[in-house]
Coordinates of C-alpha atoms and ligand atoms in Angstrom, one line a residue:
Chain A
X16 CA -1.9 58.4 341.9
X17 CA -4.6 61.1 340.8
X18 CA -6.9 62.8 343.5
X19 CA -10.2 61.6 343.8
X20 CA -11.2 65.0 343.6
X21 CA -9.3 67.4 342.7
X22 CA -10.2 72.1 343.3
X23 CA -11.4 71.8 339.7
X24 CA -14.2 69.0 340.2
X25 CA -15.4 70.4 343.6
X26 CA -16.0 73.6 342.9
X27 CA -17.8 72.8 340.0
X28 CA -20.3 71.2 342.2
X29 CA -20.5 73.4 344.6
X30 CA -21.6 76.1 342.5
X31 CA -24.8 73.8 341.4
X32 CA -25.3 73.6 345.6
X33 CA -23.8 70.5 345.8
X34 CA -21.1 69.7 348.5
X35 CA -18.6 67.2 347.6
X36 CA -16.1 65.3 350.3
X37 CA -14.4 62.0 350.2
X38 CA -15.3 59.1 351.9
X39 CA -12.4 56.4 353.4
X40 CA -13.2 53.2 352.3
X41 CA -11.2 51.6 354.9
X42 CA -12.2 53.0 358.1
X43 CA -15.5 55.2 357.5
X44 CA -13.7 58.8 357.6
X45 CA -15.4 61.6 355.6
X46 CA -12.4 63.8 354.2
X47 CA -13.2 67.6 353.4
X48 CA -12.0 70.0 352.2
X49 CA -10.3 66.8 349.4
X50 CA -7.2 65.9 350.2
X51 CA -5.2 62.9 348.5
X52 CA -5.8 60.4 351.3
X53 CA -7.6 60.1 354.6
X54 CA -7.7 62.2 356.9
X55 CA -7.4 59.8 360.1
X56 CA -5.5 56.9 358.2
X57 CA -3.9 58.0 355.3
X58 CA -5.3 55.8 353.2
X59 CA -5.7 56.9 349.8
X60 CA -8.9 54.1 348.7
X61 CA -11.5 57.0 349.0
X62 CA -14.6 57.1 347.0
X63 CA -16.3 60.5 346.3
X64 CA -19.6 61.6 347.9
X65 CA -22.0 64.2 348.2
X66 CA -22.3 65.5 351.4
X67 CA -25.7 66.6 353.4
X68 CA -24.9 70.7 353.7
X69 CA -26.2 70.1 357.3
X70 CA -24.3 70.9 360.9
X71 CA -23.3 72.6 363.2
X72 CA -21.7 76.1 364.1
X73 CA -18.5 75.3 365.9
X74 CA -17.4 79.3 366.2
X75 CA -17.9 82.5 364.1
X76 CA -16.8 86.0 363.3
X77 CA -17.7 89.1 361.6
X78 CA -15.1 90.5 359.5
X79 CA -15.7 94.3 359.1
X80 CA -12.1 94.7 357.2
X81 CA -11.3 92.9 353.9
X82 CA -8.6 92.2 352.0
X83 CA -7.8 94.4 349.1
X84 CA -10.6 94.3 346.4
X85 CA -13.1 92.7 348.4
X86 CA -13.8 96.2 350.2
X87 CA -17.8 96.4 349.2
X88 CA -18.3 93.2 351.3
X89 CA -18.0 93.4 354.3
X90 CA -19.7 93.3 357.2
X91 CA -19.9 89.2 356.6
X92 CA -20.1 86.9 359.3
X93 CA -17.6 83.7 358.0
X94 CA -18.2 80.1 359.7
X95 CA -16.5 76.8 360.6
X96 CA -19.3 74.6 360.6
X97 CA -18.3 70.6 362.1
X98 CA -20.7 68.9 359.5
X99 CA -23.1 66.0 360.5
X100 CA -20.8 63.8 358.6
X101 CA -17.8 64.8 360.9
X102 CA -15.2 67.2 358.9
X103 CA -15.4 71.2 359.5
X104 CA -15.3 73.4 356.5
X105 CA -15.5 77.0 356.2
X106 CA -18.3 79.3 354.4
X107 CA -20.8 82.3 355.5
X108 CA -23.9 83.1 357.3
X109 CA -26.8 84.5 355.8
X110 CA -30.1 85.5 357.0
X111 CA -28.9 87.1 359.8
X112 CA -27.7 91.0 360.7
X113 CA -23.7 90.2 360.7
X114 CA -23.0 93.1 363.5
X115 CA -25.8 90.8 364.9
X116 CA -23.9 87.6 365.5
X117 CA -22.6 86.6 369.4
X118 CA -22.0 83.6 370.8
X119 CA -25.3 82.4 371.0
X120 CA -24.5 81.6 367.4
X121 CA -22.0 78.5 368.4
X122 CA -23.4 75.1 368.5
X123 CA -26.5 76.1 366.3
X124 CA -27.3 73.9 363.7
X125 CA -27.2 75.2 359.8
X126 CA -28.2 73.4 357.1
X127 CA -25.8 74.7 353.2
X128 CA -28.6 76.8 351.6
X129 CA -26.8 78.5 348.4
X130 CA -23.5 78.7 347.3
X131 CA -21.7 82.2 346.4
X132 CA -18.4 83.1 344.0
X133 CA -15.3 84.4 345.0
X134 CA -14.9 85.6 341.1
X135 CA -11.2 85.7 341.5
X136 CA -7.9 88.3 341.6
X137 CA -4.9 88.8 339.4
X138 CA -3.4 86.4 342.3
X139 CA -6.4 83.7 342.7
X140 CA -5.7 81.6 339.4
X141 CA -9.4 81.6 338.7
X142 CA -12.4 81.4 341.0
X143 CA -13.5 79.8 343.7
X144 CA -17.0 79.1 345.6
X145 CA -18.0 78.7 349.1
X146 CA -20.8 77.0 351.0
X147 CA -23.6 79.4 352.1
X148 CA -24.8 78.5 355.4
X149 CA -28.8 79.2 357.2
X150 CA -30.0 79.1 360.5
X151 CA -32.7 76.2 361.2
X152 CA -35.5 76.9 362.8
Chain B
X8 CA 26.4 67.3 366.7
X9 CA 28.6 70.8 367.3
X10 CA 27.4 73.4 369.8
X11 CA 26.1 76.3 368.3
X12 CA 26.3 80.1 369.3
X13 CA 24.8 83.4 368.6
X14 CA 27.7 85.3 368.4
X15 CA 26.6 88.9 367.0
X16 CA 23.0 90.5 366.9
X17 CA 21.9 92.9 365.1
X18 CA 18.3 95.3 364.3
X19 CA 16.8 97.6 362.6
X20 CA 14.3 99.8 364.6
X21 CA 10.4 98.3 363.0
X22 CA 8.2 101.0 361.9
X23 CA 5.7 101.7 359.5
X24 CA 6.1 102.6 356.1
X25 CA 9.9 103.3 355.6
X26 CA 11.5 103.7 352.0
X27 CA 15.0 102.1 352.3
X28 CA 14.7 98.8 350.2
X29 CA 14.6 95.6 351.1
X30 CA 18.1 94.9 350.7
X31 CA 19.1 98.5 352.3
X32 CA 17.5 97.4 355.5
X33 CA 18.6 93.7 355.7
X34 CA 22.3 95.0 355.3
X35 CA 22.3 97.5 358.5
X36 CA 21.0 94.9 360.3
X37 CA 23.8 92.3 358.8
X38 CA 26.9 94.7 359.4
X39 CA 25.6 95.1 362.9
X40 CA 25.9 91.5 363.8
X41 CA 29.0 91.1 362.0
X42 CA 30.7 93.9 363.5
X43 CA 29.5 92.7 366.8
X44 CA 30.6 89.6 366.2
X45 CA 34.1 90.7 365.6
X46 CA 34.1 89.1 362.2
X47 CA 34.5 91.2 358.3
X48 CA 31.8 89.8 355.9
X49 CA 34.5 87.6 353.7
X50 CA 34.3 85.7 357.1
X51 CA 31.0 84.5 356.6
X52 CA 30.2 81.4 354.8
X53 CA 26.3 80.7 353.9
X54 CA 23.7 82.9 353.5
X55 CA 19.9 81.6 355.6
X56 CA 16.9 84.6 355.0
X57 CA 13.6 85.1 355.6
X58 CA 11.1 86.9 353.2
X59 CA 8.0 86.8 352.3
X60 CA 6.5 89.2 350.3
X61 CA 9.1 90.8 349.1
X62 CA 7.4 90.2 345.6
X63 CA 4.4 92.2 346.0
X64 CA 5.8 94.6 348.3
X65 CA 9.0 95.9 346.0
X66 CA 9.1 93.8 343.0
X67 CA 11.6 91.8 344.4
X68 CA 12.7 88.2 344.1
X69 CA 16.1 86.9 345.3
X70 CA 16.6 89.0 348.3
X71 CA 19.1 87.1 349.9
X72 CA 20.9 87.4 346.4
X73 CA 21.6 90.6 346.2
X74 CA 21.5 91.4 350.0
X75 CA 25.4 89.1 350.0
X76 CA 26.9 91.2 346.7
X77 CA 25.9 94.6 349.0
X78 CA 27.4 93.7 352.1
X79 CA 30.2 91.9 350.8
X80 CA 29.6 88.4 350.7
X81 CA 29.5 88.1 347.2
X82 CA 29.8 84.6 346.3
X83 CA 28.4 82.7 349.0
X84 CA 24.8 80.9 349.3
X85 CA 22.1 82.3 349.7
X86 CA 18.7 80.9 350.6
X87 CA 15.2 82.3 351.1
X88 CA 12.7 80.8 353.1
X89 CA 9.3 81.7 352.9
X90 CA 7.2 80.0 356.1
X91 CA 4.7 82.7 356.5
X92 CA 5.5 84.7 360.0
X93 CA 7.8 82.0 360.6
X94 CA 10.1 82.3 357.8
X95 CA 13.1 84.4 360.0
X96 CA 12.6 81.2 362.6
X97 CA 12.8 78.7 359.8
X98 CA 16.5 80.6 358.1
X99 CA 17.7 80.4 362.2
X100 CA 17.2 76.6 363.0
X101 CA 18.6 75.7 359.2
X102 CA 21.0 78.2 360.1
X103 CA 22.0 76.6 363.0
X104 CA 21.8 72.6 361.6
X105 CA 24.4 73.9 359.4
X106 CA 26.8 74.6 362.1
X107 CA 25.9 71.7 364.6
X108 CA 26.7 69.5 361.4
X109 CA 30.0 70.9 360.7
X110 CA 29.0 71.6 357.5
X111 CA 30.0 74.9 358.0
X112 CA 31.7 77.6 360.9
X113 CA 30.0 80.9 360.0
X114 CA 26.6 81.8 359.2
X115 CA 24.4 84.7 358.2
X116 CA 20.7 84.6 359.5
X117 CA 17.9 86.6 359.5
X118 CA 15.6 88.2 357.6
X119 CA 13.1 91.2 356.3
X120 CA 10.2 92.8 355.2
X121 CA 8.1 95.6 354.0
X122 CA 4.6 94.1 355.0
X123 CA 3.7 98.1 356.1
X124 CA 5.1 99.3 352.7
X125 CA 2.1 97.5 351.4
X126 CA -0.4 99.2 353.4
X127 CA -3.1 98.2 355.0
X128 CA -5.3 96.2 351.7
X129 CA -2.2 94.4 350.1
X130 CA -1.0 93.7 352.9
X131 CA -4.0 92.0 354.1
X132 CA -5.2 90.4 350.5
X133 CA -1.1 89.2 350.6
X134 CA -1.2 88.1 354.4
X135 CA -4.8 86.0 353.2
X136 CA -2.6 84.0 350.6
X137 CA -1.5 82.1 354.0
X138 CA -4.6 80.8 354.0
X139 CA -6.1 78.2 352.0
X140 CA -6.2 79.9 349.1
X141 CA -9.2 77.5 347.4
X142 CA -11.0 76.2 350.0
X143 CA -10.5 79.3 352.8
X144 CA -10.3 81.9 350.6
X145 CA -13.6 82.1 348.7
X146 CA -14.7 83.0 352.6
X147 CA -13.6 86.2 353.1
X148 CA -11.3 84.9 355.3
X149 CA -8.5 87.3 356.5
X150 CA -5.7 86.9 359.5
X151 CA -7.2 88.4 362.3
X152 CA -11.0 87.1 360.8
X153 CA -8.7 83.2 362.1
X154 CA -8.0 84.6 365.3
X155 CA -11.2 85.9 365.7
X156 CA -12.1 82.8 364.9
X157 CA -9.9 81.0 367.6
X158 CA -10.5 83.5 370.2
X159 CA -14.9 82.9 369.7
X160 CA -14.2 79.3 370.1
X161 CA -11.5 79.5 372.7
X162 CA -14.3 81.5 374.8
X163 CA -16.9 78.8 374.3
X164 CA -14.6 75.5 375.0
X165 CA -13.3 76.4 377.6
X166 CA -16.6 78.1 379.4
X167 CA -14.7 81.3 379.8
X168 CA -17.6 83.9 378.9
X169 CA -16.4 86.6 376.3
X170 CA -16.6 89.5 378.3
X171 CA -14.4 88.4 380.4
X172 CA -11.8 86.8 378.1
X173 CA -11.8 90.2 376.1
X174 CA -10.9 92.0 379.2
X175 CA -7.7 89.6 379.7
X176 CA -6.9 89.6 376.0
X177 CA -6.6 93.8 376.8
X178 CA -4.3 92.9 380.1
X179 CA -2.6 91.1 377.2
X180 CA -2.2 94.0 374.8
X181 CA -1.4 96.4 377.9
X182 CA 1.7 94.5 378.8
X183 CA 3.1 94.5 375.5
X184 CA 2.7 97.8 375.1
X185 CA 4.3 98.6 378.8
X186 CA 7.3 96.8 377.1
X187 CA 7.5 98.2 374.0
X188 CA 7.8 101.9 375.3
X189 CA 11.0 101.1 376.4
X190 CA 12.6 99.7 373.3
X191 CA 14.3 101.9 371.1
X192 CA 13.7 99.3 368.0
X193 CA 9.8 99.1 369.0
X194 CA 7.4 100.0 366.4
X195 CA 4.5 101.1 368.3
X196 CA 5.6 103.1 371.6
X197 CA 2.4 104.5 373.7
X198 CA 1.1 103.6 376.3
X199 CA -2.5 102.0 376.3
X200 CA -4.9 100.9 378.7
X201 CA -7.2 98.5 379.2
X202 CA -9.9 101.1 378.5
X203 CA -8.6 101.8 374.8
X204 CA -7.8 97.8 373.7
X205 CA -12.0 97.9 374.8
X206 CA -12.5 100.8 372.6
X207 CA -10.2 100.6 369.8
X208 CA -11.9 99.5 366.7
X209 CA -13.8 96.3 365.6
X210 CA -11.4 94.6 363.5
X211 CA -12.9 91.0 363.4
X212 CA -15.1 90.5 366.4
X213 CA -14.4 90.3 368.7
X214 CA -10.6 91.0 368.3
X215 CA -10.1 95.0 367.8
X216 CA -7.5 97.3 366.7
X217 CA -5.1 96.8 370.3
X218 CA -5.7 93.3 369.9
X219 CA -3.7 93.0 366.9
X220 CA 0.0 93.2 365.6
X221 CA 0.8 96.2 363.6
X222 CA 1.9 95.3 359.9
X223 CA 5.6 96.7 359.6
X224 CA 8.7 97.1 357.9
X225 CA 12.4 96.1 359.2
X226 CA 14.8 93.5 359.8
X227 CA 17.1 91.3 361.8
X228 CA 20.2 89.5 361.4
X229 CA 22.7 87.1 363.5
X230 CA 25.9 85.0 363.5
X231 CA 25.8 81.5 364.0
X232 CA 29.0 80.0 364.6
X233 CA 30.5 76.9 366.2
X234 CA 31.4 76.6 369.9
X235 CA 35.2 76.7 369.3
X236 CA 34.9 79.9 366.6
X237 CA 32.5 81.6 369.1
X238 CA 35.1 81.1 372.1
X239 CA 37.7 82.8 369.5
X240 CA 35.1 85.5 369.1
X241 CA 33.2 87.1 372.5
X242 CA 33.0 86.2 375.6
X243 CA 29.5 85.6 375.9
X244 CA 27.6 83.5 373.3
X245 CA 24.4 82.7 373.7
X246 CA 24.0 79.1 372.5
X247 CA 21.4 77.5 371.1
X248 CA 20.4 74.2 372.7
X249 CA 17.1 73.1 371.5
X250 CA 15.1 73.8 368.4
X251 CA 11.4 72.4 367.2
X252 CA 10.0 72.8 363.9
X253 CA 6.7 71.0 362.5
X254 CA 4.0 71.5 360.0
X255 CA 0.1 71.5 360.0
X256 CA -2.7 71.5 357.4
X257 CA -5.4 74.5 356.2
X258 CA -7.2 75.5 359.0
X259 CA -10.0 73.8 358.9
X260 CA -8.5 70.7 358.6
X261 CA -7.2 71.3 362.4
X262 CA -10.6 71.0 363.6
X263 CA -11.5 69.3 366.9
X264 CA -7.8 70.0 367.8
X265 CA -8.3 74.0 367.8
X266 CA -8.3 76.3 369.2
X267 CA -4.5 74.9 370.3
X268 CA -2.4 74.4 367.6
X269 CA -1.0 71.1 367.0
X270 CA 2.2 72.1 365.0
X271 CA 3.0 74.2 368.1
X272 CA 2.9 70.9 370.6
X273 CA 5.0 68.6 368.5
X274 CA 8.1 71.9 367.9
X275 CA 8.3 72.8 371.2
X276 CA 8.4 69.4 372.3
X277 CA 11.6 69.0 370.2
X278 CA 12.9 72.2 371.6
X279 CA 12.4 71.2 375.0
X280 CA 13.4 67.6 374.4
X281 CA 16.7 68.3 372.8
X282 CA 17.7 71.6 375.2
X283 CA 16.8 68.9 377.8
X284 CA 14.7 71.4 379.8
X285 CA 11.2 72.0 380.5
X286 CA 8.3 75.5 380.9
X287 CA 9.8 75.6 384.3
X288 CA 13.4 76.8 383.3
X289 CA 12.6 79.0 380.8
X290 CA 13.1 82.6 382.5
X291 CA 11.9 84.5 379.4
X292 CA 10.4 83.9 376.2
X293 CA 8.9 86.0 373.1
X294 CA 6.2 84.5 371.5
X295 CA 3.6 85.1 368.8
X296 CA 1.7 87.3 369.7
X297 CA 0.0 88.4 366.3
X298 CA -3.1 88.8 368.3
X299 CA -4.0 88.8 371.8
X300 CA -5.2 85.6 371.8
X301 CA -3.0 84.0 370.3
X302 CA -0.4 84.7 373.4
X303 CA -2.8 82.7 375.5
X304 CA -3.1 79.4 373.3
X305 CA 0.7 80.4 372.8
X306 CA 1.6 79.6 376.5
X307 CA -0.9 77.2 376.6
X308 CA 0.9 75.0 374.4
X309 CA 4.4 76.1 375.6
X310 CA 3.5 74.6 378.7
X311 CA 3.9 78.1 380.6
X312 CA -0.1 77.3 382.0
X313 CA -3.1 74.5 382.2
X314 CA -4.8 74.9 378.8
X315 CA -8.0 78.0 379.3
X316 CA -6.3 79.5 382.1
X317 CA -3.2 81.5 380.2
X318 CA -6.0 84.8 380.2
X319 CA -5.4 84.3 384.4
X320 CA -2.2 83.8 384.9
X321 CA -2.1 87.6 382.6
X322 CA -3.9 89.4 385.2
X323 CA -2.3 87.8 388.2
X324 CA 1.1 88.9 386.4
X325 CA 2.9 85.2 386.4
X326 CA 3.5 85.7 382.2
X327 CA 5.1 89.3 383.2
X328 CA 9.1 90.6 384.8
X329 CA 8.7 88.5 388.0
X330 CA 6.2 86.5 387.3
X331 CA 6.5 82.7 386.4
X332 CA 7.9 83.6 382.4
X333 CA 8.6 87.2 381.4
X334 CA 7.0 87.1 378.3
X335 CA 7.6 89.3 375.7
X336 CA 9.7 92.3 376.9
X337 CA 10.4 93.3 373.9
X338 CA 6.8 94.4 373.2
X339 CA 6.2 91.3 371.3
X340 CA 4.8 91.7 367.2
X341 CA 2.1 94.0 369.1
X342 CA 4.2 96.5 370.2
X343 CA 7.5 96.2 368.6
X344 CA 6.1 95.1 365.9
X345 CA 5.2 92.1 362.7
X346 CA 8.4 92.5 360.0
X347 CA 7.0 89.0 358.8
X348 CA 9.8 87.8 357.6
X349 CA 12.2 89.3 360.1
X350 CA 10.1 88.6 363.3
X351 CA 11.3 85.3 364.2
X352 CA 15.0 87.1 363.7
X353 CA 14.0 89.3 365.9
X354 CA 12.5 87.3 368.9
X355 CA 16.3 85.5 368.7
X356 CA 18.1 88.9 368.9
X357 CA 15.5 90.4 371.9
X358 CA 16.4 86.7 373.6
X359 CA 20.3 87.2 373.2
X360 CA 20.5 90.7 374.8
X361 CA 18.2 89.5 377.5
X362 CA 20.8 86.6 378.5
X363 CA 23.9 88.5 377.6
X364 CA 22.2 91.9 379.9
X365 CA 22.3 94.5 377.6
X366 CA 18.6 95.4 377.2
X367 CA 16.9 98.8 379.1
X368 CA 16.7 98.6 382.7
X369 CA 12.8 98.7 382.3
X370 CA 12.4 95.4 380.9
X371 CA 15.1 93.5 381.7
X372 CA 15.1 90.1 383.5
X373 CA 17.4 90.1 385.7
X374 CA 19.4 87.3 386.0
X375 CA 17.9 85.0 382.7
X376 CA 19.6 81.9 381.9
X377 CA 17.6 80.4 379.5
X378 CA 15.3 82.0 376.7
X379 CA 13.0 80.9 374.6
X380 CA 11.2 81.8 371.3
X381 CA 8.0 80.3 369.3
X382 CA 7.5 81.6 366.3
X383 CA 4.1 80.7 364.3
X384 CA 3.3 80.9 360.5
X385 CA 0.0 81.1 358.7
X386 CA -2.9 79.4 361.3
X387 CA -0.5 76.7 362.2
X388 CA 1.2 75.3 358.8
X389 CA 4.4 76.2 360.0
X390 CA 5.6 76.5 364.0
X391 CA 9.4 76.8 364.6
X392 CA 10.7 77.3 369.0
X393 CA 14.5 77.6 370.0
X394 CA 16.2 77.5 373.6
X395 CA 19.3 79.7 374.2
X396 CA 21.1 79.1 377.2
X397 CA 23.7 81.9 378.4
X398 CA 26.4 80.2 377.8
X399 CA 29.0 81.7 380.5
Ligands
LIG414 ZN1 -9.4 56.5 356.6

C-alpha cells in the first residue's frame, strides 16, 4: 500500500504556502502530519485536501538554546496550533518580539502567512519547511 | 512464567564529560553487578544494553558486542536497544521477559551513554532527533522546547497561573538537588534554592536551567536471574513483579491528550495489573524528571496524585520521603544525572538499593517494600514502567 501523501509532496506544497492534509472518506477526520491511516479510525481510505491554515494557539515556547547549526536563529517562538479542521501542527510565530511571548497567546487565533525552510544539515536527508503563523487581528 | 530477580547491580558515577570509553564505562558497571551477584562473567548467558548515541558521541556502534567481549562474556548474544531516554528500561524489560520465559537463567542488562562528552550543541541536535525529524525539527524543536510547551499547556489546561506553577516546578528541582547531595554517584551535587531556580538562565520559556536535567556520561548494569538461581546467589533478591511498555506517535499527533502522555498510562497500567498492586502500594518511585514539569506530568499519570494537583503535592511534601510516595530519592535525572542510554538501569539500581536498605541514611526510604521505575523516551514515543518488590 502506498502513502497517499508523502513527506516529499507535503514539503513541496508547503514551500508553495499550501498546507496539505488527509481527509478520511470513512469518518471525515483530517490527519496532519500525513500518516498511512486515519488518526481516528485507522482507515487507509483518505484523500489529499488543502487546509485553510487557520486555527488557534494551543501552546508555545520561546526557545533560546538552538541545536547545533541553528544558533543564529534564536530566539524563536514555536507553536502548537490546533487547525480549524481539527489536527494540531507545529510551526513558528512571526510578527511578535519572541521575548514578549506570554500566556496571553494561548487560545489566540492565528493564520498561516508563509513558510520557512530548514535547509538541512548532515544528519537530515534534505530540507524541510514549516508553516509560519501570524496572529489574526 | 517464572519469577525473575535482580541479584546484583552496578553503576558508575554519573558525570560531566569524562575520558573513559562507552565500553569501559559499561564494563565497570557490569563487573560490579556480576561480582555483587557472586557470579563470574562466564555465567552470563546474554547481554541487553541500552545505548542511544554512541555513534555520535564517540563514533562507536555495536557497543553491546564489544562490551560483552571486553568483560569476559565473549560469544554471548548481545542486543542494543534504542528508545531514546528509555533505552535501558527497554533492555531490562526484555531481559526480564527472556528469563521469565525460561529461555535464559542469568542475563546482564543495562546501558551506557556519553551525552556530556558531546557538548551542548551536538547533544541538543542529537536529542532533537527523538522528535519528528520531518514535521517538527524544521520548526527548531529541542527537547527543552517540547516540555516547555507542555508546561504552558499544563498551566492553561489546569488553570494554574504560570507564576504559581513555576514555583511548584522550582520546588520539584530543589527536592531533587536535596537528595542528590547525599548520592555519591550523582552528577550535580549542590544545594539549590527556589530563588536560584527562578533566577537561572531561561532555556526555553518557561523552563530555566535548574528546571532541566544535565547531559551526563555514565553506565549502569544489573544481573537478572530466575527465582531458583537467585535463591542460591543472594539472601536479598529483589523481584521484578510487573513490567509495562508502550509507544506513541510524534508530539503533535498526541494533540488533545497533552500534556498527559498516553503511552505512560498504557505502560503503567500493564505494570500495575501484572504486579497486582495500585499506586497506593508504591513506597518509592524513580520517575523520569528530565524537566521539572515532567515530574508533575509523570506523577499524575502514574496515579500518585490527581491531574493538575501534583505541584501542590510537592509543595506539601507528599512526594518527599515520609510523604505519600518518596519520589526520586536518588536525586533523579535532575541531580543524579541523565546518561540517556543508561538512565532506566540507573533507576532500577536505585530502587534495588532502596529496597535492600543500602543507600545513604539521609535519603533512605525506611522500610520500603515496593518500588517503581518510570522511564520516558522522546516526547512519549517510548514509555517503560517496572515494579519491584523486596524478596525477603
Ligand atoms: Zn477515519
